PDB file of C-alpha atoms in Angstrom:
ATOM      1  CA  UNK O 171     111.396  75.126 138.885  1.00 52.00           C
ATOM      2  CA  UNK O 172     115.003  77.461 138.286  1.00 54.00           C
ATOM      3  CA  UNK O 173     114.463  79.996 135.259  1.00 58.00           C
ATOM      4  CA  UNK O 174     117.126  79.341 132.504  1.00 62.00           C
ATOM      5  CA  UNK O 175     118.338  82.177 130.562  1.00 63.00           C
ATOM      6  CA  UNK O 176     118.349  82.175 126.471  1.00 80.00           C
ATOM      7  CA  UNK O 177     115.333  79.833 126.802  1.00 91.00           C
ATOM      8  CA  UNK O 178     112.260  81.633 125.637  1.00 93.00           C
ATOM      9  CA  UNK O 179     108.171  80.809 125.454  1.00 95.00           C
ATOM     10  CA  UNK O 180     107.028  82.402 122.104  1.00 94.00           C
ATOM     11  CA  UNK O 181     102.959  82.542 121.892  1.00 95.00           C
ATOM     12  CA  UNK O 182     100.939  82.819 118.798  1.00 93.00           C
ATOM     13  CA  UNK O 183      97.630  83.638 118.950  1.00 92.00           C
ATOM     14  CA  UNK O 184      95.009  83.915 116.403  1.00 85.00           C
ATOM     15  CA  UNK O 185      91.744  83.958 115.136  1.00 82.00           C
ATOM     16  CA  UNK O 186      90.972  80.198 115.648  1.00 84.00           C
ATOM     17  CA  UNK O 187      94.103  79.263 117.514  1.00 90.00           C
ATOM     18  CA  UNK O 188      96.239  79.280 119.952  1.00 94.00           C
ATOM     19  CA  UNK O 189     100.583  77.735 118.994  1.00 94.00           C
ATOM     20  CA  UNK O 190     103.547  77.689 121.485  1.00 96.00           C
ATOM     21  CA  UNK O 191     107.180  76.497 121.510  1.00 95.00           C
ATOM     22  CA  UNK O 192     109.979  77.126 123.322  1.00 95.00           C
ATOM     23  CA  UNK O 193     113.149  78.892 121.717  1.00 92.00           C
ATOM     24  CA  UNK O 194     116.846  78.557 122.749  1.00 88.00           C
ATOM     25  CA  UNK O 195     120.008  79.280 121.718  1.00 77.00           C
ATOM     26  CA  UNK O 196     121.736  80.958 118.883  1.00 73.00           C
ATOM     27  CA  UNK O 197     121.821  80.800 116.285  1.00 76.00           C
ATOM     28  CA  UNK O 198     117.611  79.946 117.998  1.00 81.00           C
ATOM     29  CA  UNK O 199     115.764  76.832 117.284  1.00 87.00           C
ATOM     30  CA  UNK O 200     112.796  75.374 118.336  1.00 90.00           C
ATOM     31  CA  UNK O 201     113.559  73.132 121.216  1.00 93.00           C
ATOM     32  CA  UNK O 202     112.366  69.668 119.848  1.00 92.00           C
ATOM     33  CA  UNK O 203     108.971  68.392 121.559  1.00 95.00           C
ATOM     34  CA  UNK O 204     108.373  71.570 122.836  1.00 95.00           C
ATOM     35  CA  UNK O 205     105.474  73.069 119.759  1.00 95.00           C
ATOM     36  CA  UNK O 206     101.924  72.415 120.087  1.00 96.00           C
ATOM     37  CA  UNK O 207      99.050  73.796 118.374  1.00 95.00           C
ATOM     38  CA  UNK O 208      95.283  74.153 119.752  1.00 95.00           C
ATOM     39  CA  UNK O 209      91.790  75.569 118.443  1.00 92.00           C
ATOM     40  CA  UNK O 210      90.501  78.455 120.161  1.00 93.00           C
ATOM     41  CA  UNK O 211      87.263  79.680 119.602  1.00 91.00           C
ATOM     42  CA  UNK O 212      87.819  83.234 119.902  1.00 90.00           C
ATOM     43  CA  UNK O 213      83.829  84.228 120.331  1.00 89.00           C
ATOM     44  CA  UNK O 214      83.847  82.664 123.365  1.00 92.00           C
ATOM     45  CA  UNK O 215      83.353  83.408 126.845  1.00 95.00           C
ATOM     46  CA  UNK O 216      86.594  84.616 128.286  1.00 96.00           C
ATOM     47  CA  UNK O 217      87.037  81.510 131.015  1.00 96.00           C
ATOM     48  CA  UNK O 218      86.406  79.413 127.780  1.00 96.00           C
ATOM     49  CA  UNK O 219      89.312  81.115 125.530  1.00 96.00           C
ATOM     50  CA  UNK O 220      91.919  81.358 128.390  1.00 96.00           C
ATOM     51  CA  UNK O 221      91.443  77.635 129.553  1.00 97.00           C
ATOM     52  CA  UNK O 222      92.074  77.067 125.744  1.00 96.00           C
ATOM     53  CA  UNK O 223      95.198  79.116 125.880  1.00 97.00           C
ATOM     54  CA  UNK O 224      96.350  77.880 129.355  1.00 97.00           C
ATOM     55  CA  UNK O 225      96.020  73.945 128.215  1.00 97.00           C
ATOM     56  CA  UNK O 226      98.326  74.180 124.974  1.00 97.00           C
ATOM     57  CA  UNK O 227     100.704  76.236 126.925  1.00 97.00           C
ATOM     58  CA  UNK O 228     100.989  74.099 129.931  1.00 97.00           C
ATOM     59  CA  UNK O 229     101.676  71.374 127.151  1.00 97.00           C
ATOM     60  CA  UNK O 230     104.834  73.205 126.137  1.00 97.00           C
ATOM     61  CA  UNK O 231     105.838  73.972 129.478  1.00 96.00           C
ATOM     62  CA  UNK O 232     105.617  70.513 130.764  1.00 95.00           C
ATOM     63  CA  UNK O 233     108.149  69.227 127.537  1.00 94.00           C
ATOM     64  CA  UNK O 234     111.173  71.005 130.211  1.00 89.00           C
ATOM     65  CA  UNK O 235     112.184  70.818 133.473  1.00 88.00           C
ATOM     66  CA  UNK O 236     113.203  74.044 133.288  1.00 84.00           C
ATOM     67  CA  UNK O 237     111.146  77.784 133.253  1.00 85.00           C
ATOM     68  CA  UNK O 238     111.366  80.108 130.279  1.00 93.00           C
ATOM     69  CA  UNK O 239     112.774  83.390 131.644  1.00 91.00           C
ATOM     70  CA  UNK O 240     110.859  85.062 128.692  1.00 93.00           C
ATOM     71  CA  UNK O 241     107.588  84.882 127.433  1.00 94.00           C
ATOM     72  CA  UNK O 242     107.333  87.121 123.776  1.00 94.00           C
ATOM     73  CA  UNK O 243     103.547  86.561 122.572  1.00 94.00           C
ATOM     74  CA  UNK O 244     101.802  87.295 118.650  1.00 91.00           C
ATOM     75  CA  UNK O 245      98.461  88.475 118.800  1.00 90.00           C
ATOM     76  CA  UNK O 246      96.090  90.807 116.779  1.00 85.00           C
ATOM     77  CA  UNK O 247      95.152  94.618 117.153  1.00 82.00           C
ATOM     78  CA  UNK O 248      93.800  96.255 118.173  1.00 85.00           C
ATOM     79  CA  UNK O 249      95.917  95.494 121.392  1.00 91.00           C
ATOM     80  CA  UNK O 250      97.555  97.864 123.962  1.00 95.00           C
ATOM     81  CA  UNK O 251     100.945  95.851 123.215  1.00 92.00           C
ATOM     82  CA  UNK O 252     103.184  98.071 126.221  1.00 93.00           C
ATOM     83  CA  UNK O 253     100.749  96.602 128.620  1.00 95.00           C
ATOM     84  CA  UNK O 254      99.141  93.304 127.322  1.00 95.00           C
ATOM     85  CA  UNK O 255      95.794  94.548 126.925  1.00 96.00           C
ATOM     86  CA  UNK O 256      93.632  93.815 124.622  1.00 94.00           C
ATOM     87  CA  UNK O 257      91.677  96.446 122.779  1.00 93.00           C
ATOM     88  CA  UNK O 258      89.623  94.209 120.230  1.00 89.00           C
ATOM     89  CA  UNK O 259      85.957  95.398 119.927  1.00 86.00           C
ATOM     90  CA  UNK O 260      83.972  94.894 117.335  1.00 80.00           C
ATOM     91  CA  UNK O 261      86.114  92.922 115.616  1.00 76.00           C
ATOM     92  CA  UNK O 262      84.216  89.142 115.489  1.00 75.00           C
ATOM     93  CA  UNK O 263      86.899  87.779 117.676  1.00 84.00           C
ATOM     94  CA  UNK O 264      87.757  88.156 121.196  1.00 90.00           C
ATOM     95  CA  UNK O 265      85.324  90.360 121.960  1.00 92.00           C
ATOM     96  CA  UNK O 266      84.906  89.031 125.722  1.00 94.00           C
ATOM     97  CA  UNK O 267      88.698  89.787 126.151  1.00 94.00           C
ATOM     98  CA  UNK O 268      88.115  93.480 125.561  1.00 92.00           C
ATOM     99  CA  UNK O 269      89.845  95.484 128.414  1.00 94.00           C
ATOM    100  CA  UNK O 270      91.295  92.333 129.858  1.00 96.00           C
ATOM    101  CA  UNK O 271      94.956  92.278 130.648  1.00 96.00           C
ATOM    102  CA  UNK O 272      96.169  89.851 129.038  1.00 97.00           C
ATOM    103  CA  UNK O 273     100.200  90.085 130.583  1.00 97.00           C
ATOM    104  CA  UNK O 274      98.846  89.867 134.076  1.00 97.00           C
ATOM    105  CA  UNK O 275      97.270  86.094 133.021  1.00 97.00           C
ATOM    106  CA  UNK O 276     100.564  84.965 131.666  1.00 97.00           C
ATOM    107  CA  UNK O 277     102.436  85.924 134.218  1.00 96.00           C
ATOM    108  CA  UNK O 278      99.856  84.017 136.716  1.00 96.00           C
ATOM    109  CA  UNK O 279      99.822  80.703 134.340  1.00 96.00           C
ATOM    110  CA  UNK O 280     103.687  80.494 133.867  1.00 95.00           C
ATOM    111  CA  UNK O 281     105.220  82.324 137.227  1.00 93.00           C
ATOM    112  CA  UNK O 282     107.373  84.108 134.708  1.00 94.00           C
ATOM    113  CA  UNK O 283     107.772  88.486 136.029  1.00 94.00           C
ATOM    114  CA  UNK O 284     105.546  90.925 134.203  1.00 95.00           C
ATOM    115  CA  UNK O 285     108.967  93.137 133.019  1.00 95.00           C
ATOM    116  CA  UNK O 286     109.821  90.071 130.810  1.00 94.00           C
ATOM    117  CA  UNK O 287     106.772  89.321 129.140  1.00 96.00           C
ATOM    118  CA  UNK O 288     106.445  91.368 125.560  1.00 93.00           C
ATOM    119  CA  UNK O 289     103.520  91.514 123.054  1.00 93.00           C
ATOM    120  CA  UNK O 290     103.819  92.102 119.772  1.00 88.00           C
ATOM    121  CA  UNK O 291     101.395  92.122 116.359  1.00 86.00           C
ATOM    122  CA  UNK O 292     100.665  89.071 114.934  1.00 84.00           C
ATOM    123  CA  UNK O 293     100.982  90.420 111.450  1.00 84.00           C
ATOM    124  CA  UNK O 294     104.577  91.841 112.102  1.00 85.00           C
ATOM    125  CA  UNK O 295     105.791  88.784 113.728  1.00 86.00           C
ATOM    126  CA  UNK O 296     104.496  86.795 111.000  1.00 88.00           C
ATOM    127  CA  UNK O 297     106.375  88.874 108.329  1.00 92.00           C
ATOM    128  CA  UNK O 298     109.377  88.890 110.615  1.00 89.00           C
ATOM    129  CA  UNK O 299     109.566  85.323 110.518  1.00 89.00           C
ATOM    130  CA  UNK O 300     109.167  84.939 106.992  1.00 93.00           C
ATOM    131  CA  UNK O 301     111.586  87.528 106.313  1.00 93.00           C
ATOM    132  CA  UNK O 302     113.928  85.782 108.357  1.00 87.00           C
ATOM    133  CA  UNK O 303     113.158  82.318 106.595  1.00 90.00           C
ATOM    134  CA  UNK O 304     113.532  83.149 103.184  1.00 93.00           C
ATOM    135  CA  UNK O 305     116.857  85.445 104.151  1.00 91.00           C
ATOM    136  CA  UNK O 306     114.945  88.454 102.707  1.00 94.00           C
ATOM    137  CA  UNK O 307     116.952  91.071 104.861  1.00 90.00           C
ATOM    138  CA  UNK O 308     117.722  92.663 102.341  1.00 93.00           C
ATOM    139  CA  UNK O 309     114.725  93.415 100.623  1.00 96.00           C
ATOM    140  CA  UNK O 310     111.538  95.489 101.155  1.00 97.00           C
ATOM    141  CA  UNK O 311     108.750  93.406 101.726  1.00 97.00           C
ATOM    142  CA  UNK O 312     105.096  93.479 102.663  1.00 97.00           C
ATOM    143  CA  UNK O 313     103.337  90.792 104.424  1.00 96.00           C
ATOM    144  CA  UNK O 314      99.391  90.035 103.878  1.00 96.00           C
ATOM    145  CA  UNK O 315      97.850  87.410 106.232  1.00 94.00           C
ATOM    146  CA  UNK O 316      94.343  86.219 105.370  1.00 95.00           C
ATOM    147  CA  UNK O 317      92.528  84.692 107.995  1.00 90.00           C
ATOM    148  CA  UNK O 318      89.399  85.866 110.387  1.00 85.00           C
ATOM    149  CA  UNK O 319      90.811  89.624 109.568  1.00 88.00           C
ATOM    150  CA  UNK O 320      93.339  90.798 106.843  1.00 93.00           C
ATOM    151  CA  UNK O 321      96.572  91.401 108.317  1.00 90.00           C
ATOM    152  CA  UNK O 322      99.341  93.592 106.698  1.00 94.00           C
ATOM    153  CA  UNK O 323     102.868  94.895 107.514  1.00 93.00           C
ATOM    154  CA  UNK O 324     106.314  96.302 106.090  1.00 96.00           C
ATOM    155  CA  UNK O 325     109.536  95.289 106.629  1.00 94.00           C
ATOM    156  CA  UNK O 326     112.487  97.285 105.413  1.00 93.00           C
ATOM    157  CA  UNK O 327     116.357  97.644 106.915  1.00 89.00           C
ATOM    158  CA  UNK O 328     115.482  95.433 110.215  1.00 85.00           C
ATOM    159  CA  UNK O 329     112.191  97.199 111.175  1.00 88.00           C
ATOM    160  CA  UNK O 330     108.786  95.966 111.016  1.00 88.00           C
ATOM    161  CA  UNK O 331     105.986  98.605 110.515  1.00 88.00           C
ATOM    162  CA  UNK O 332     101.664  97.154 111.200  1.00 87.00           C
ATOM    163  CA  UNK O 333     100.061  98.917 108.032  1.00 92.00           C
ATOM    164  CA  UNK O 334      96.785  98.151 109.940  1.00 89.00           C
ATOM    165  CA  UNK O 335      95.555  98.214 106.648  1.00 95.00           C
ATOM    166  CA  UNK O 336      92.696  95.726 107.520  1.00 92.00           C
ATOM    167  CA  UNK O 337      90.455  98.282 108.661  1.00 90.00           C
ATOM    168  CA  UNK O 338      90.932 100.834 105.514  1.00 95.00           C
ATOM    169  CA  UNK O 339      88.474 101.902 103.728  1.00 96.00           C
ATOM    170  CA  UNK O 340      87.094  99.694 100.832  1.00 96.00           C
ATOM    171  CA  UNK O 341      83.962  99.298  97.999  1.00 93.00           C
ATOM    172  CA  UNK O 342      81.442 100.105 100.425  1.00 92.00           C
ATOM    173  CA  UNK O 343      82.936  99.179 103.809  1.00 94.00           C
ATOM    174  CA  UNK O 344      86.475  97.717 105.238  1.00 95.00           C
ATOM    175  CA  UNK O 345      89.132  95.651 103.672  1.00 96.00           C
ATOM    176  CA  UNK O 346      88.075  93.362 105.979  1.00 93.00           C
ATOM    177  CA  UNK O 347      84.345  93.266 105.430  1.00 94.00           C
ATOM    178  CA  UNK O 348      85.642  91.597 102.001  1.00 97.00           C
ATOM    179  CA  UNK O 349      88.992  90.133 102.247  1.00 97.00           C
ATOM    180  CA  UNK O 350      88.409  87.242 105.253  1.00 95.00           C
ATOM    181  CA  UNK O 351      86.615  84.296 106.536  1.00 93.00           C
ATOM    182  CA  UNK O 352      83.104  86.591 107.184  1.00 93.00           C
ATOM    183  CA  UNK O 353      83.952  88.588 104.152  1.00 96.00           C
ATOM    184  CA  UNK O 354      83.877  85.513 101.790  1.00 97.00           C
ATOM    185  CA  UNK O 355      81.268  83.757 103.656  1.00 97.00           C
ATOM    186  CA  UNK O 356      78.820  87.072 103.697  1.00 96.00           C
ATOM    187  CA  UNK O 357      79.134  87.181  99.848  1.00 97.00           C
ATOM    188  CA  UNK O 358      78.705  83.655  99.672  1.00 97.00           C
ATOM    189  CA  UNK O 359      74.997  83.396 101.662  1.00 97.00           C
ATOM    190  CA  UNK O 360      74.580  86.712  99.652  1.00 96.00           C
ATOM    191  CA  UNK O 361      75.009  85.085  96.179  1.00 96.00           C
ATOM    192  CA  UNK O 362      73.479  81.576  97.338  1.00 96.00           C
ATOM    193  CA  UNK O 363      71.272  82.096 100.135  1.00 94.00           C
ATOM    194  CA  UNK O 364      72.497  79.860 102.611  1.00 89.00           C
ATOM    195  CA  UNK O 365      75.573  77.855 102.963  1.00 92.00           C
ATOM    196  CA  UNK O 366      76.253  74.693 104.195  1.00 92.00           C
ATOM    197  CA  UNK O 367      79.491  75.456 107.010  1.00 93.00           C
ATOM    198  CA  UNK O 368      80.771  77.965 108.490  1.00 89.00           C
ATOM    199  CA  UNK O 369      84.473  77.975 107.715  1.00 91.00           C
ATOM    200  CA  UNK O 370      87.014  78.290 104.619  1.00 94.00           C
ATOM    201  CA  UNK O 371      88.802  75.120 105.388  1.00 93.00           C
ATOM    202  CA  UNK O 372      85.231  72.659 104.583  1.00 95.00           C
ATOM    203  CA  UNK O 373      85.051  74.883 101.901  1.00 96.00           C
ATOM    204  CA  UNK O 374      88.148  74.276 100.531  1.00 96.00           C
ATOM    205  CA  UNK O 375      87.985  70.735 101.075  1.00 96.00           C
ATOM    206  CA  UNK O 376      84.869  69.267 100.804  1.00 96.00           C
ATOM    207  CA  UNK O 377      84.376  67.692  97.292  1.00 95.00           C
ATOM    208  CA  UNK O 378      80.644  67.864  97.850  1.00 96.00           C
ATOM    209  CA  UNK O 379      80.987  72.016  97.428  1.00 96.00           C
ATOM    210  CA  UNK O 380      82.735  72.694  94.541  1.00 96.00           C
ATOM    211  CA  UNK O 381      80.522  75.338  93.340  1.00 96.00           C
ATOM    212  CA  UNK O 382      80.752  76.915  96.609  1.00 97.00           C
ATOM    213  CA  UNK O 383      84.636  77.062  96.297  1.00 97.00           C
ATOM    214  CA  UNK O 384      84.914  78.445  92.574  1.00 97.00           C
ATOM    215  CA  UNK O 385      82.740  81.019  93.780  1.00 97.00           C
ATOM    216  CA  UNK O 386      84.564  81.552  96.946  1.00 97.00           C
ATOM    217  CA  UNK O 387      87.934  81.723  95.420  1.00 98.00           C
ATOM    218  CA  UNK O 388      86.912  83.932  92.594  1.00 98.00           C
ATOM    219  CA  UNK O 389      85.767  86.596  94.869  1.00 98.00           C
ATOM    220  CA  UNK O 390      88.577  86.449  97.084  1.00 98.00           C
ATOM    221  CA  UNK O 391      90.902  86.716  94.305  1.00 98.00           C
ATOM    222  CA  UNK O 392      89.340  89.753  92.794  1.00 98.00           C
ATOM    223  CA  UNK O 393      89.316  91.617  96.360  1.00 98.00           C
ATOM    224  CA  UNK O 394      92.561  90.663  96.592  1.00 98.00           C
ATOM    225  CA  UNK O 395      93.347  92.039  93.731  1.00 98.00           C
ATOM    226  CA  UNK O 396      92.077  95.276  93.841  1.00 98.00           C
ATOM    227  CA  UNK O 397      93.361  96.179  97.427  1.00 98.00           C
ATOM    228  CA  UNK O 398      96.849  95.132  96.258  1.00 98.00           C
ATOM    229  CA  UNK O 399      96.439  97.369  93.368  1.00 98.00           C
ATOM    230  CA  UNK O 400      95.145 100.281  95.116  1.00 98.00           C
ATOM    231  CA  UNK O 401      97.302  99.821  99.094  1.00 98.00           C
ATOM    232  CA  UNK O 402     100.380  97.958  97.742  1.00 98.00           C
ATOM    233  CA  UNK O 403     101.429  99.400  94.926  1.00 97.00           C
ATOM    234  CA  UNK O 404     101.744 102.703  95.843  1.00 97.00           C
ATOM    235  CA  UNK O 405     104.302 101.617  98.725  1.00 97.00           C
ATOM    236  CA  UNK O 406     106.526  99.705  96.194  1.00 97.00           C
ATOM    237  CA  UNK O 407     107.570  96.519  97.569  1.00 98.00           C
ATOM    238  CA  UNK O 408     110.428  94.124  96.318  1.00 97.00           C
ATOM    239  CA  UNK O 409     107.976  91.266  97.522  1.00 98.00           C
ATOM    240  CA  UNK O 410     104.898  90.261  98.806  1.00 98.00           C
ATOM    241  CA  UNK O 411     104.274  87.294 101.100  1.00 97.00           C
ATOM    242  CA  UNK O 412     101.172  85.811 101.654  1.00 97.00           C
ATOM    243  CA  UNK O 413     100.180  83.792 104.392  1.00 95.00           C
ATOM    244  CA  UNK O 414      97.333  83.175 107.086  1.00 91.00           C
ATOM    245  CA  UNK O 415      94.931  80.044 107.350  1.00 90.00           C
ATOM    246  CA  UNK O 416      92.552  80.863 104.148  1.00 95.00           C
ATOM    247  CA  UNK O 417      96.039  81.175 102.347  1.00 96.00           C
ATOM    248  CA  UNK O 418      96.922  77.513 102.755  1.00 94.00           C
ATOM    249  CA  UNK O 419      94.079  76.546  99.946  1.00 96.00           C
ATOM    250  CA  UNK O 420      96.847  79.056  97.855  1.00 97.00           C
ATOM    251  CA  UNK O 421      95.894  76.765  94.876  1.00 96.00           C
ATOM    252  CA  UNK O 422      92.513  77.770  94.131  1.00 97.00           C
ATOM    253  CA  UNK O 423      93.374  81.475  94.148  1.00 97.00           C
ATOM    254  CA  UNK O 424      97.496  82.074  93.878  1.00 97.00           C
ATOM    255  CA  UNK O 425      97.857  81.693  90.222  1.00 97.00           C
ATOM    256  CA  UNK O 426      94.985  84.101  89.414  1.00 97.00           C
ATOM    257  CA  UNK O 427      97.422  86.747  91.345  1.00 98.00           C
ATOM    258  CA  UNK O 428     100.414  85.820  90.003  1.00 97.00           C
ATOM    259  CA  UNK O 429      98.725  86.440  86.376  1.00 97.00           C
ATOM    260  CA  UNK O 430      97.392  89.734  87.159  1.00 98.00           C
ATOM    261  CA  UNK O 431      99.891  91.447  89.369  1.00 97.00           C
ATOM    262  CA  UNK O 432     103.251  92.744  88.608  1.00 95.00           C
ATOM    263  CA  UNK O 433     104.898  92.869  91.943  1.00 94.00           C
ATOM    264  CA  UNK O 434     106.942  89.586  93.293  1.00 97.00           C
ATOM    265  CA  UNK O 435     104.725  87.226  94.965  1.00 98.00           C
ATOM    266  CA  UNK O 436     105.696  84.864  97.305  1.00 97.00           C
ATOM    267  CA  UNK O 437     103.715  82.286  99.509  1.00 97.00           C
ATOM    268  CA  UNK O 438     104.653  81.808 103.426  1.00 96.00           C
ATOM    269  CA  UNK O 439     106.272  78.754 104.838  1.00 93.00           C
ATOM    270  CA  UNK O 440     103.181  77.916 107.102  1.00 89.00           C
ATOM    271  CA  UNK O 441     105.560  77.043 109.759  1.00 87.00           C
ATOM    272  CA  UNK O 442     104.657  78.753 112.550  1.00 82.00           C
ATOM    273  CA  UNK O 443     107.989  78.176 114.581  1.00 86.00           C
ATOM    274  CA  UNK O 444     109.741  80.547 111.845  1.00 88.00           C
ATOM    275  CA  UNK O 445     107.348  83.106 113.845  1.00 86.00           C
ATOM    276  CA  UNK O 446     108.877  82.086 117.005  1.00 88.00           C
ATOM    277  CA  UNK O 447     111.827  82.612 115.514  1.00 83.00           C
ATOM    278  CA  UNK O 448     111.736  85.739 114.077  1.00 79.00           C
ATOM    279  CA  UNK O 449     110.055  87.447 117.583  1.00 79.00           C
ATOM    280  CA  UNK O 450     113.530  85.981 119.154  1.00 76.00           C
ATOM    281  CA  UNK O 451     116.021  88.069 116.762  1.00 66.00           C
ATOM    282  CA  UNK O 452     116.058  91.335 119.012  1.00 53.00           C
ATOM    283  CA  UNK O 453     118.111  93.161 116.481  1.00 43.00           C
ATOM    284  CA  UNK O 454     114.769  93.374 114.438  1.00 47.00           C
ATOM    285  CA  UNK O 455     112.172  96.287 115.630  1.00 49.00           C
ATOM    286  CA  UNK O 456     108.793  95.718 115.539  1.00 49.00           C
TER     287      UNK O 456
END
């Protein structure tokens, strides 16, 4: 299979997932057919979460006859991003990936070189391609991502900046012991005992636990909340965008934001392939 130039595989992974699309052209799109989405259970064994990876991958690659000559790839930190290794320990995902390398497996799965395969933070290619979607350029702008962790980044004049700002210190712990999926579900079993799943999204949509999700929701907003208040403020943003999975249910929590913070909110597209996009723009820095 010949490699065709200006056609590029863009990975996302996350907490519970794993996206890809291919990207050609310019101004880029998303070559049609060519997106799928699959669950990945990052706590895993690691044959388990790279079969996962491999299978929605080989999806999009099988939508062309022809190869990628590029692979660019989202994921989260810690992460050696130079040389595709991933650093996560500790971190209630991926743990049975820590020290693998990560560029060396993509390179086997796709036959694309190791010199043209590129890594970059999940939370700055997320902002990048919001930025880029809501022709923000211009502005300064912060990106929050709730999800499994809490991930945050700064745009400003074409450069993305991780604020890593996850892992900060916080009440009595982390941002993230309090501002995620185990963060909201520790202070639920904490305030009720027990709870009935193990995820935001039942949670969220379940009519059967409504007390669960008014209780959910109001903690999550008052984290929220404070950490903007005490990490966001002080590096004065135009905007803040505010995406991840946990964000999608934006309508149990968003307005309670909007009402008590004075900086410009804005919610994210939740279209992944603006991430694709945004990873293709090479002017940007990240």
């Amino acid at each position: 299979m010949p490699h065709t130039e200006n056609i590029i595989l863009c990975v996302d992974l996350g907490g519970t997932h794993c996206s890809s699309g291919l990207v050609h052209g310019s101004p880029a799109v998303v070559m049609d057919g060519s997106y799928f989405r699959g669950n990945v259970n990052s706590n895993a064994e690691r044959v388990q979460i790279l079969s996962a990876i491999k299978q929605t991958i080989d999806k999009t690659l099988s939508s062309t006859t022809n190869l990628p000559s590029e692979i660019f790839i989202s994921c989260p930190g810690p992460f050696d991003y130079e040389n595709g290794i991933s650093l996560m320990d500790g971190m209630n995902k991926y743990q049975s990936l820590l020290g693998f390398n990560l560029k060396t497996f993509f390179a086997n799965i796709t036959g694309i070189d190791l010199s043209s395969i590129y890594f970059y933070n999940d939370a700055a290619a997320f902002l990048l391609g919001e930025v880029v979607n809501k022709k923000m350029e211009n502005r300064r702008v912060i990106g929050l991502t709730l999800g499994t962790g809490l991930g945050s980044s700064l745009y400003e004049n074409g450069t993305i900046v991780d604020l890593n700002l996850g892992s900060a210190v916080f009440s009595n712990g982390i941002v993230e012991d309090f501002i995620s999926t185990r963060g909201v579900l520790a202070h639920l079993t904490e305030k009720f005992g027990y709870i009935p799943v193990d995820n935001i999204k039942d949670i969220a949509e379940r009519p059967d636990l409504e007390i669960f999700r008014k209780e959910a929701f109001d903690f999550l907003s008052k984290q929220l909340i404070t950490f903007i208040k005490e990490y966001i403020y002080p590096l004065t943003p135009d905007t803040i965008i505010i995406g991840g999975s946990i964000a999608k249910a934006h309508n149990y929590f968003f307005d309670k934001l909007l009402c008590a913070l004075d900086t410009e909110l804005s919610l994210a597209s939740f279209d992944e392939r603006n991430l694709f996009l945004g990873l293709t723009l090479k002017t940007f820095s990240i």
